[in-house]
Short mmCIF file of C-alpha atoms in Angstrom, two decimals:
data_model
loop_
_atom_site.label_atom_id
_atom_site.label_comp_id
_atom_site.label_asym_id
_atom_site.label_seq_id
_atom_site.Cartn_x
_atom_site.Cartn_y
_atom_site.Cartn_z
CA UNK C 1 147.37 132.65 -20.02
CA UNK C 2 144.04 133.43 -18.40
CA UNK C 3 142.24 130.76 -20.41
CA UNK C 4 144.92 128.24 -19.54
CA UNK C 5 144.60 129.02 -15.82
CA UNK C 6 140.82 128.76 -15.97
CA UNK C 7 140.95 125.40 -17.71
CA UNK C 8 143.53 124.10 -15.22
CA UNK C 9 141.38 125.21 -12.24
CA UNK C 10 138.26 123.60 -13.72
CA UNK C 11 140.18 120.36 -14.37
CA UNK C 12 141.48 120.35 -10.80
CA UNK C 13 137.95 120.81 -9.36
CA UNK C 14 136.55 118.01 -11.53
CA UNK C 15 139.37 115.70 -10.42
CA UNK C 16 138.71 116.46 -6.73
CA UNK C 17 134.97 115.91 -7.17
CA UNK C 18 135.50 112.54 -8.85
CA UNK C 19 137.94 111.47 -6.13
CA UNK C 20 135.45 112.43 -3.41
CA UNK C 21 132.68 110.42 -5.08
CA UNK C 22 134.95 107.38 -5.39
CA UNK C 23 136.01 107.54 -1.74
CA UNK C 24 132.39 108.03 -0.66
CA UNK C 25 131.22 105.00 -2.61
CA UNK C 26 134.06 102.93 -1.21
CA UNK C 27 133.24 104.01 2.33
CA UNK C 28 129.55 103.25 1.88
CA UNK C 29 130.40 99.80 0.50
CA UNK C 30 132.71 99.14 3.43
CA UNK C 31 130.04 100.24 5.92
CA UNK C 32 127.47 98.07 4.21
CA UNK C 33 129.84 95.11 4.25
CA UNK C 34 130.65 95.69 7.91
CA UNK C 35 126.97 95.96 8.75
CA UNK C 36 126.10 92.76 6.90
CA UNK C 37 129.09 90.91 8.30
CA UNK C 38 128.63 92.03 11.89
CA UNK C 39 126.74 89.56 14.07
CA UNK C 40 123.45 90.54 15.67
CA UNK C 41 123.71 92.25 19.04
CA UNK C 42 122.79 90.09 22.03
CA UNK C 43 119.74 90.84 24.14
CA UNK C 44 121.92 92.14 26.99
CA UNK C 45 123.26 95.10 24.94
CA UNK C 46 120.95 97.69 26.54
CA UNK C 47 122.08 96.61 30.00
CA UNK C 48 125.73 96.91 28.90
CA UNK C 49 125.05 100.46 27.73
CA UNK C 50 123.21 101.14 30.98
CA UNK C 51 126.21 100.00 33.04
CA UNK C 52 128.56 102.06 30.90
CA UNK C 53 126.58 105.28 31.26
CA UNK C 54 125.62 104.76 34.89
CA UNK C 55 128.52 106.86 36.10
CA UNK C 56 128.00 110.61 36.42
CA UNK C 57 129.01 112.76 33.51
CA UNK C 58 129.69 116.47 33.69
CA UNK C 59 129.75 118.37 30.44
CA UNK C 60 131.94 121.44 30.42
CA UNK C 61 131.70 123.97 27.61
CA UNK C 62 134.72 125.96 26.59
CA UNK C 63 134.08 129.56 25.66
CA UNK C 64 136.62 131.28 23.42
CA UNK C 65 136.94 135.04 23.82
CA UNK C 66 138.73 137.24 21.33
CA UNK C 67 140.42 139.79 23.56
CA UNK C 68 141.37 141.99 20.60
CA UNK C 69 137.71 142.44 19.67
CA UNK C 70 136.74 143.67 23.16
CA UNK C 71 136.49 147.40 22.67
CA UNK C 72 134.09 150.03 23.90
CA UNK C 73 133.04 153.47 22.72
CA UNK C 74 134.52 154.98 25.90
CA UNK C 75 137.88 153.44 25.13
CA UNK C 76 140.02 151.02 27.09
CA UNK C 77 142.22 148.04 26.40
CA UNK C 78 140.95 144.52 25.87
CA UNK C 79 142.71 143.31 29.06
CA UNK C 80 140.89 145.86 31.24
CA UNK C 81 137.51 144.98 29.73
CA UNK C 82 138.17 141.24 30.17
CA UNK C 83 139.14 141.79 33.82
CA UNK C 84 135.99 143.82 34.45
CA UNK C 85 133.78 141.18 32.84
CA UNK C 86 135.44 138.42 34.85
CA UNK C 87 134.96 140.36 38.10
CA UNK C 88 131.29 141.03 37.32
CA UNK C 89 130.74 137.38 36.42
CA UNK C 90 132.32 136.21 39.68
CA UNK C 91 130.23 138.69 41.67
CA UNK C 92 127.04 137.46 40.04
CA UNK C 93 128.05 133.83 40.51
CA UNK C 94 128.54 134.17 44.27
CA UNK C 95 125.70 132.72 46.33
CA UNK C 96 125.69 134.27 49.81
CA UNK C 97 122.91 133.91 52.41
CA UNK C 98 122.66 136.83 54.83
CA UNK C 99 120.97 136.51 58.23
CA UNK C 100 120.36 139.18 60.86
CA UNK C 101 119.00 139.35 64.42
CA UNK C 102 117.66 142.47 66.15
CA UNK C 103 116.49 142.89 69.73
CA UNK C 104 114.60 146.16 70.30
CA UNK C 105 112.62 147.77 73.11
CA UNK C 106 109.97 150.47 72.80
CA UNK C 107 107.72 152.58 75.01
CA UNK C 108 105.03 152.83 72.28
CA UNK C 109 104.32 149.27 71.32
CA UNK C 110 101.46 149.63 68.82
CA UNK C 111 103.14 152.35 66.70
CA UNK C 112 106.37 150.36 66.73
CA UNK C 113 104.63 147.22 65.46
CA UNK C 114 102.95 149.24 62.71
CA UNK C 115 106.33 150.78 61.80
CA UNK C 116 107.94 147.34 61.46
CA UNK C 117 105.24 146.06 59.13
CA UNK C 118 105.26 149.27 57.07
CA UNK C 119 109.05 149.15 56.73
CA UNK C 120 108.99 145.53 55.55
CA UNK C 121 106.44 146.45 52.88
CA UNK C 122 108.44 149.53 51.88
CA UNK C 123 111.62 147.49 51.34
CA UNK C 124 109.81 145.00 49.13
CA UNK C 125 109.98 142.15 51.64
CA UNK C 126 107.39 140.03 53.40
CA UNK C 127 106.64 138.71 56.88
CA UNK C 128 107.41 135.01 57.09
CA UNK C 129 106.06 134.60 60.63
CA UNK C 130 104.95 136.84 63.51
CA UNK C 131 103.90 136.43 67.12
CA UNK C 132 102.60 138.95 69.67
CA UNK C 133 101.95 138.04 73.31
CA UNK C 134 101.86 139.60 76.74
CA UNK C 135 100.33 139.42 80.21
CA UNK C 136 96.61 139.91 80.87
CA UNK C 137 95.68 142.48 83.48
CA UNK C 138 92.11 142.93 84.81
CA UNK C 139 90.70 146.44 85.08
CA UNK C 140 88.25 147.84 87.63
CA UNK C 141 85.43 147.97 85.06
CA UNK C 142 85.66 144.21 84.55
CA UNK C 143 87.62 144.35 81.32
CA UNK C 144 91.14 143.05 80.77
CA UNK C 145 94.09 144.55 78.94
CA UNK C 146 97.35 143.14 77.62
CA UNK C 147 100.48 144.60 79.25
CA UNK C 148 104.21 143.84 79.10
CA UNK C 149 103.81 142.89 75.45
CA UNK C 150 106.50 141.60 73.14
CA UNK C 151 106.48 140.82 69.44
CA UNK C 152 108.65 138.47 67.42
CA UNK C 153 108.97 138.75 63.63
CA UNK C 154 110.80 136.71 61.02
CA UNK C 155 110.91 138.83 57.87
CA UNK C 156 112.50 138.35 54.45
CA UNK C 157 114.17 141.37 52.88
CA UNK C 158 115.77 141.66 49.41
CA UNK C 159 119.47 140.99 49.83
CA UNK C 160 120.60 144.21 48.19
CA UNK C 161 118.70 146.19 50.87
CA UNK C 162 119.66 144.02 53.84
CA UNK C 163 122.12 146.47 55.44
CA UNK C 164 119.79 149.41 54.85
CA UNK C 165 116.94 147.62 56.61
CA UNK C 166 119.08 146.89 59.67
CA UNK C 167 120.13 150.54 59.91
CA UNK C 168 116.57 151.82 59.54
CA UNK C 169 115.28 149.40 62.17
CA UNK C 170 117.24 151.28 64.83
CA UNK C 171 114.79 154.18 64.50
CA UNK C 172 111.88 152.02 65.70
CA UNK C 173 113.15 151.72 69.27
CA UNK C 174 116.16 151.23 71.49
CA UNK C 175 118.51 148.60 70.05
CA UNK C 176 119.59 146.15 72.76
CA UNK C 177 121.51 143.79 70.50
CA UNK C 178 122.20 143.31 66.81
CA UNK C 179 124.20 140.70 64.90
CA UNK C 180 124.54 139.50 61.34
CA UNK C 181 126.01 136.47 59.60
CA UNK C 182 126.79 135.47 56.02
CA UNK C 183 127.07 131.98 54.55
CA UNK C 184 128.70 131.48 51.18
CA UNK C 185 127.07 128.51 49.43
CA UNK C 186 128.61 129.08 46.01
CA UNK C 187 130.45 125.74 45.96
CA UNK C 188 127.41 123.78 47.17
CA UNK C 189 125.20 125.52 44.63
CA UNK C 190 127.62 124.83 41.78
CA UNK C 191 128.01 121.18 42.77
CA UNK C 192 124.24 120.75 42.90
CA UNK C 193 123.82 122.31 39.45
CA UNK C 194 126.55 120.05 38.01
CA UNK C 195 124.91 117.03 39.62
CA UNK C 196 121.56 118.05 38.13
CA UNK C 197 123.06 118.43 34.63
CA UNK C 198 124.66 114.99 34.95
CA UNK C 199 121.36 113.45 35.98
CA UNK C 200 119.56 115.12 33.07
CA UNK C 201 122.09 113.53 30.69
CA UNK C 202 121.52 110.16 32.35
CA UNK C 203 117.76 110.63 31.94
CA UNK C 204 118.09 111.25 28.20
CA UNK C 205 120.33 108.21 27.73
CA UNK C 206 118.05 105.98 29.79
CA UNK C 207 115.07 107.05 27.69
CA UNK C 208 117.04 106.26 24.53
CA UNK C 209 118.03 102.83 25.84
CA UNK C 210 114.43 102.09 26.84
CA UNK C 211 113.35 102.67 23.23
CA UNK C 212 115.93 100.13 22.03
CA UNK C 213 115.42 97.57 24.80
CA UNK C 214 113.67 94.32 23.86
CA UNK C 215 114.34 92.33 27.02
CA UNK C 216 111.72 92.66 29.78
CA UNK C 217 114.30 92.43 32.56
CA UNK C 218 116.42 95.16 30.98
CA UNK C 219 113.35 97.35 30.53
CA UNK C 220 112.37 96.92 34.19
CA UNK C 221 115.89 97.75 35.36
CA UNK C 222 116.01 100.82 33.13
CA UNK C 223 112.61 102.04 34.40
CA UNK C 224 113.74 101.58 38.01
CA UNK C 225 116.91 103.56 37.45
CA UNK C 226 114.97 106.24 35.53
CA UNK C 227 112.60 106.74 38.46
CA UNK C 228 115.57 107.10 40.82
CA UNK C 229 117.22 109.65 38.52
CA UNK C 230 114.03 111.69 38.23
CA UNK C 231 113.55 111.66 42.00
CA UNK C 232 117.11 112.95 42.49
CA UNK C 233 116.53 115.64 39.86
CA UNK C 234 113.38 116.85 41.63
CA UNK C 235 115.15 116.90 45.00
CA UNK C 236 118.04 118.91 43.57
CA UNK C 237 115.65 121.34 41.89
CA UNK C 238 113.84 121.94 45.19
CA UNK C 239 117.16 122.45 46.98
CA UNK C 240 118.37 124.88 44.33
CA UNK C 241 115.11 126.84 44.49
CA UNK C 242 115.30 127.07 48.29
CA UNK C 243 118.92 128.20 48.14
CA UNK C 244 118.15 130.79 45.49
CA UNK C 245 115.24 132.15 47.55
CA UNK C 246 117.50 132.41 50.59
CA UNK C 247 120.11 134.21 48.51
CA UNK C 248 117.60 136.63 46.97
CA UNK C 249 115.77 137.36 50.23
CA UNK C 250 117.77 137.67 53.44
CA UNK C 251 116.26 136.59 56.76
CA UNK C 252 115.92 139.04 59.66
CA UNK C 253 114.68 137.96 63.12
CA UNK C 254 113.31 140.98 64.98
CA UNK C 255 112.27 140.94 68.65
CA UNK C 256 110.32 143.95 70.02
CA UNK C 257 109.69 144.34 73.77
CA UNK C 258 107.39 146.85 75.48
CA UNK C 259 108.99 148.73 78.41
CA UNK C 260 108.11 151.73 80.59
CA UNK C 261 111.50 153.43 80.14
CA UNK C 262 114.40 152.72 77.82
CA UNK C 263 117.47 150.95 79.12
CA UNK C 264 120.09 153.71 79.63
CA UNK C 265 123.32 153.54 77.69
CA UNK C 266 126.30 153.42 80.10
CA UNK C 267 129.72 154.77 79.02
CA UNK C 268 132.39 152.19 78.37
CA UNK C 269 135.06 153.63 80.69
CA UNK C 270 133.84 154.08 84.27
CA UNK C 271 135.50 154.45 87.64
CA UNK C 272 134.98 152.07 90.55
CA UNK C 273 132.69 154.57 92.25
CA UNK C 274 130.52 154.87 89.15
CA UNK C 275 130.35 151.08 88.81
CA UNK C 276 129.46 150.72 92.50
CA UNK C 277 126.77 153.40 92.26
CA UNK C 278 125.34 151.80 89.12
CA UNK C 279 125.33 148.35 90.71
CA UNK C 280 123.61 149.67 93.85
CA UNK C 281 121.05 151.54 91.78
CA UNK C 282 120.38 148.50 89.60
CA UNK C 283 120.01 146.32 92.69
CA UNK C 284 117.57 148.73 94.32
CA UNK C 285 115.56 149.04 91.09
CA UNK C 286 115.46 145.27 90.78
CA UNK C 287 114.26 144.95 94.39
CA UNK C 288 111.58 147.60 93.87
CA UNK C 289 110.40 145.96 90.66
CA UNK C 290 110.30 142.58 92.38
CA UNK C 291 108.33 144.05 95.29
CA UNK C 292 105.86 145.72 92.96
CA UNK C 293 105.36 142.56 90.97
CA UNK C 294 104.95 140.50 94.13
CA UNK C 295 102.37 142.91 95.56
CA UNK C 296 100.46 142.92 92.28
CA UNK C 297 100.59 139.14 92.11
CA UNK C 298 99.41 138.90 95.72
CA UNK C 299 96.54 141.31 95.03
CA UNK C 300 95.45 139.32 91.99
CA UNK C 301 95.75 136.03 93.87
CA UNK C 302 94.16 137.22 97.12
CA UNK C 303 90.62 135.89 96.41
CA UNK C 304 92.02 132.50 95.48
CA UNK C 305 94.27 132.49 98.55
CA UNK C 306 91.31 133.33 100.83
CA UNK C 307 89.23 130.49 99.39
CA UNK C 308 92.13 128.08 99.70
CA UNK C 309 92.71 129.25 103.29
CA UNK C 310 89.06 128.60 104.21
CA UNK C 311 89.22 125.15 102.65
CA UNK C 312 92.41 124.34 104.55
CA UNK C 313 90.93 125.72 107.82
CA UNK C 314 87.77 123.61 107.43
CA UNK C 315 89.84 120.55 106.68
CA UNK C 316 91.98 121.13 109.78
CA UNK C 317 88.84 121.52 111.93
CA UNK C 318 87.42 118.28 110.62
CA UNK C 319 90.67 116.49 111.39
CA UNK C 320 90.75 117.90 114.93
CA UNK C 321 87.10 116.94 115.57
CA UNK C 322 87.80 113.46 114.28
CA UNK C 323 90.85 113.21 116.53
CA UNK C 324 88.86 114.38 119.54
CA UNK C 325 86.14 111.81 118.93
CA UNK C 326 88.72 109.09 118.55
CA UNK C 327 90.44 110.20 121.77
CA UNK C 328 87.09 110.20 123.66
CA UNK C 329 86.31 106.67 122.47
CA UNK C 330 89.75 105.53 123.49
CA UNK C 331 89.32 107.06 126.95
CA UNK C 332 86.02 105.24 127.47
CA UNK C 333 87.62 101.98 126.48
CA UNK C 334 90.44 102.56 128.92
CA UNK C 335 88.00 103.29 131.73
CA UNK C 336 86.08 100.15 130.95
CA UNK C 337 89.06 97.82 130.78
CA UNK C 338 90.96 99.34 133.67
CA UNK C 339 88.00 99.34 136.11
CA UNK C 340 88.47 97.24 139.42
CA UNK C 341 87.40 93.64 138.62
CA UNK C 342 85.11 91.50 140.94
CA UNK C 343 86.83 88.46 142.60
CA UNK C 344 85.03 85.36 141.25
CA UNK C 345 86.23 83.03 144.14
CA UNK C 346 84.14 83.16 147.35
CA UNK C 347 85.98 84.08 150.50
CA UNK C 348 86.32 81.50 153.32
CA UNK C 349 84.30 82.38 156.43
CA UNK C 350 86.31 83.72 159.25
CA UNK C 351 86.49 82.12 162.75
CA UNK C 352 84.15 84.68 164.20
CA UNK C 353 81.55 83.93 161.54
CA UNK C 354 81.92 80.17 162.26
CA UNK C 355 81.26 80.72 165.89
#
């Protein structure tokens, strides 16, 4: 029986092999006949392929997961592990840009500025831009110093330490205002990546068609479209890189102002008397500060005001002297023209003179 089965199996394999060879030869003959019988392709074939593949193509890959094979040494069902993997994948796929703004005041400006820069370095970030300015004040020894200073920083902090940086920044000075915002660009990022993949496929097909093109016009058209595709790919790559940098490093705008005393924190619930007292105190402080600033401005501007006053006084004197001279000339002219004129006609002799 065993020999009979072995012979039957060998005979069946030989029969299948012969049938495959016969079908292969027949197929090759048919392909050869079709190739010889088919007419030559026209010169416009590359352009036809170009028009056909001009539209965007998005290739989606299907991933098959065997849930029964998902097991861990710690135990757990395949459904739980699949759910955890899906959640982790979605969390990693999210593209969120975080932005924060801080407005601080400090009585020790230089140590506060040093603390900001040290904190940025400690958190693994970097300073994108910074600006420090103030008002110049002249001293008695002829030197000048910068007072009422304020600093403005735009820093980039790793996104996973964004909240921690904002909390730590409150220790630098008195926080006047703080706000944050988040922008989810996951859909835009995914669309841009899909568009880039589609353009890469178009680039490969255009290169393949350029190798087969024999018409000069078709070759020129293909090269023009290829340059456009490559330009779009580069633009998308730059956009994706900028987005990824913004996602990886959050932006924090920090404003630091130098003050003499911190702004007091007022309780939320106050009576009318407390509000009135606070308003009166704030008004008086504002008036005093305005008076002090005005006196200081007047003291700094006093030499210039004295010089300007002398110039104006001299100018007024010159105008008055000029007016007086003009008035004197006018008076002389009046006296000349309004003097008693001499009668040009001789008088007739009277009767007494005739006698």
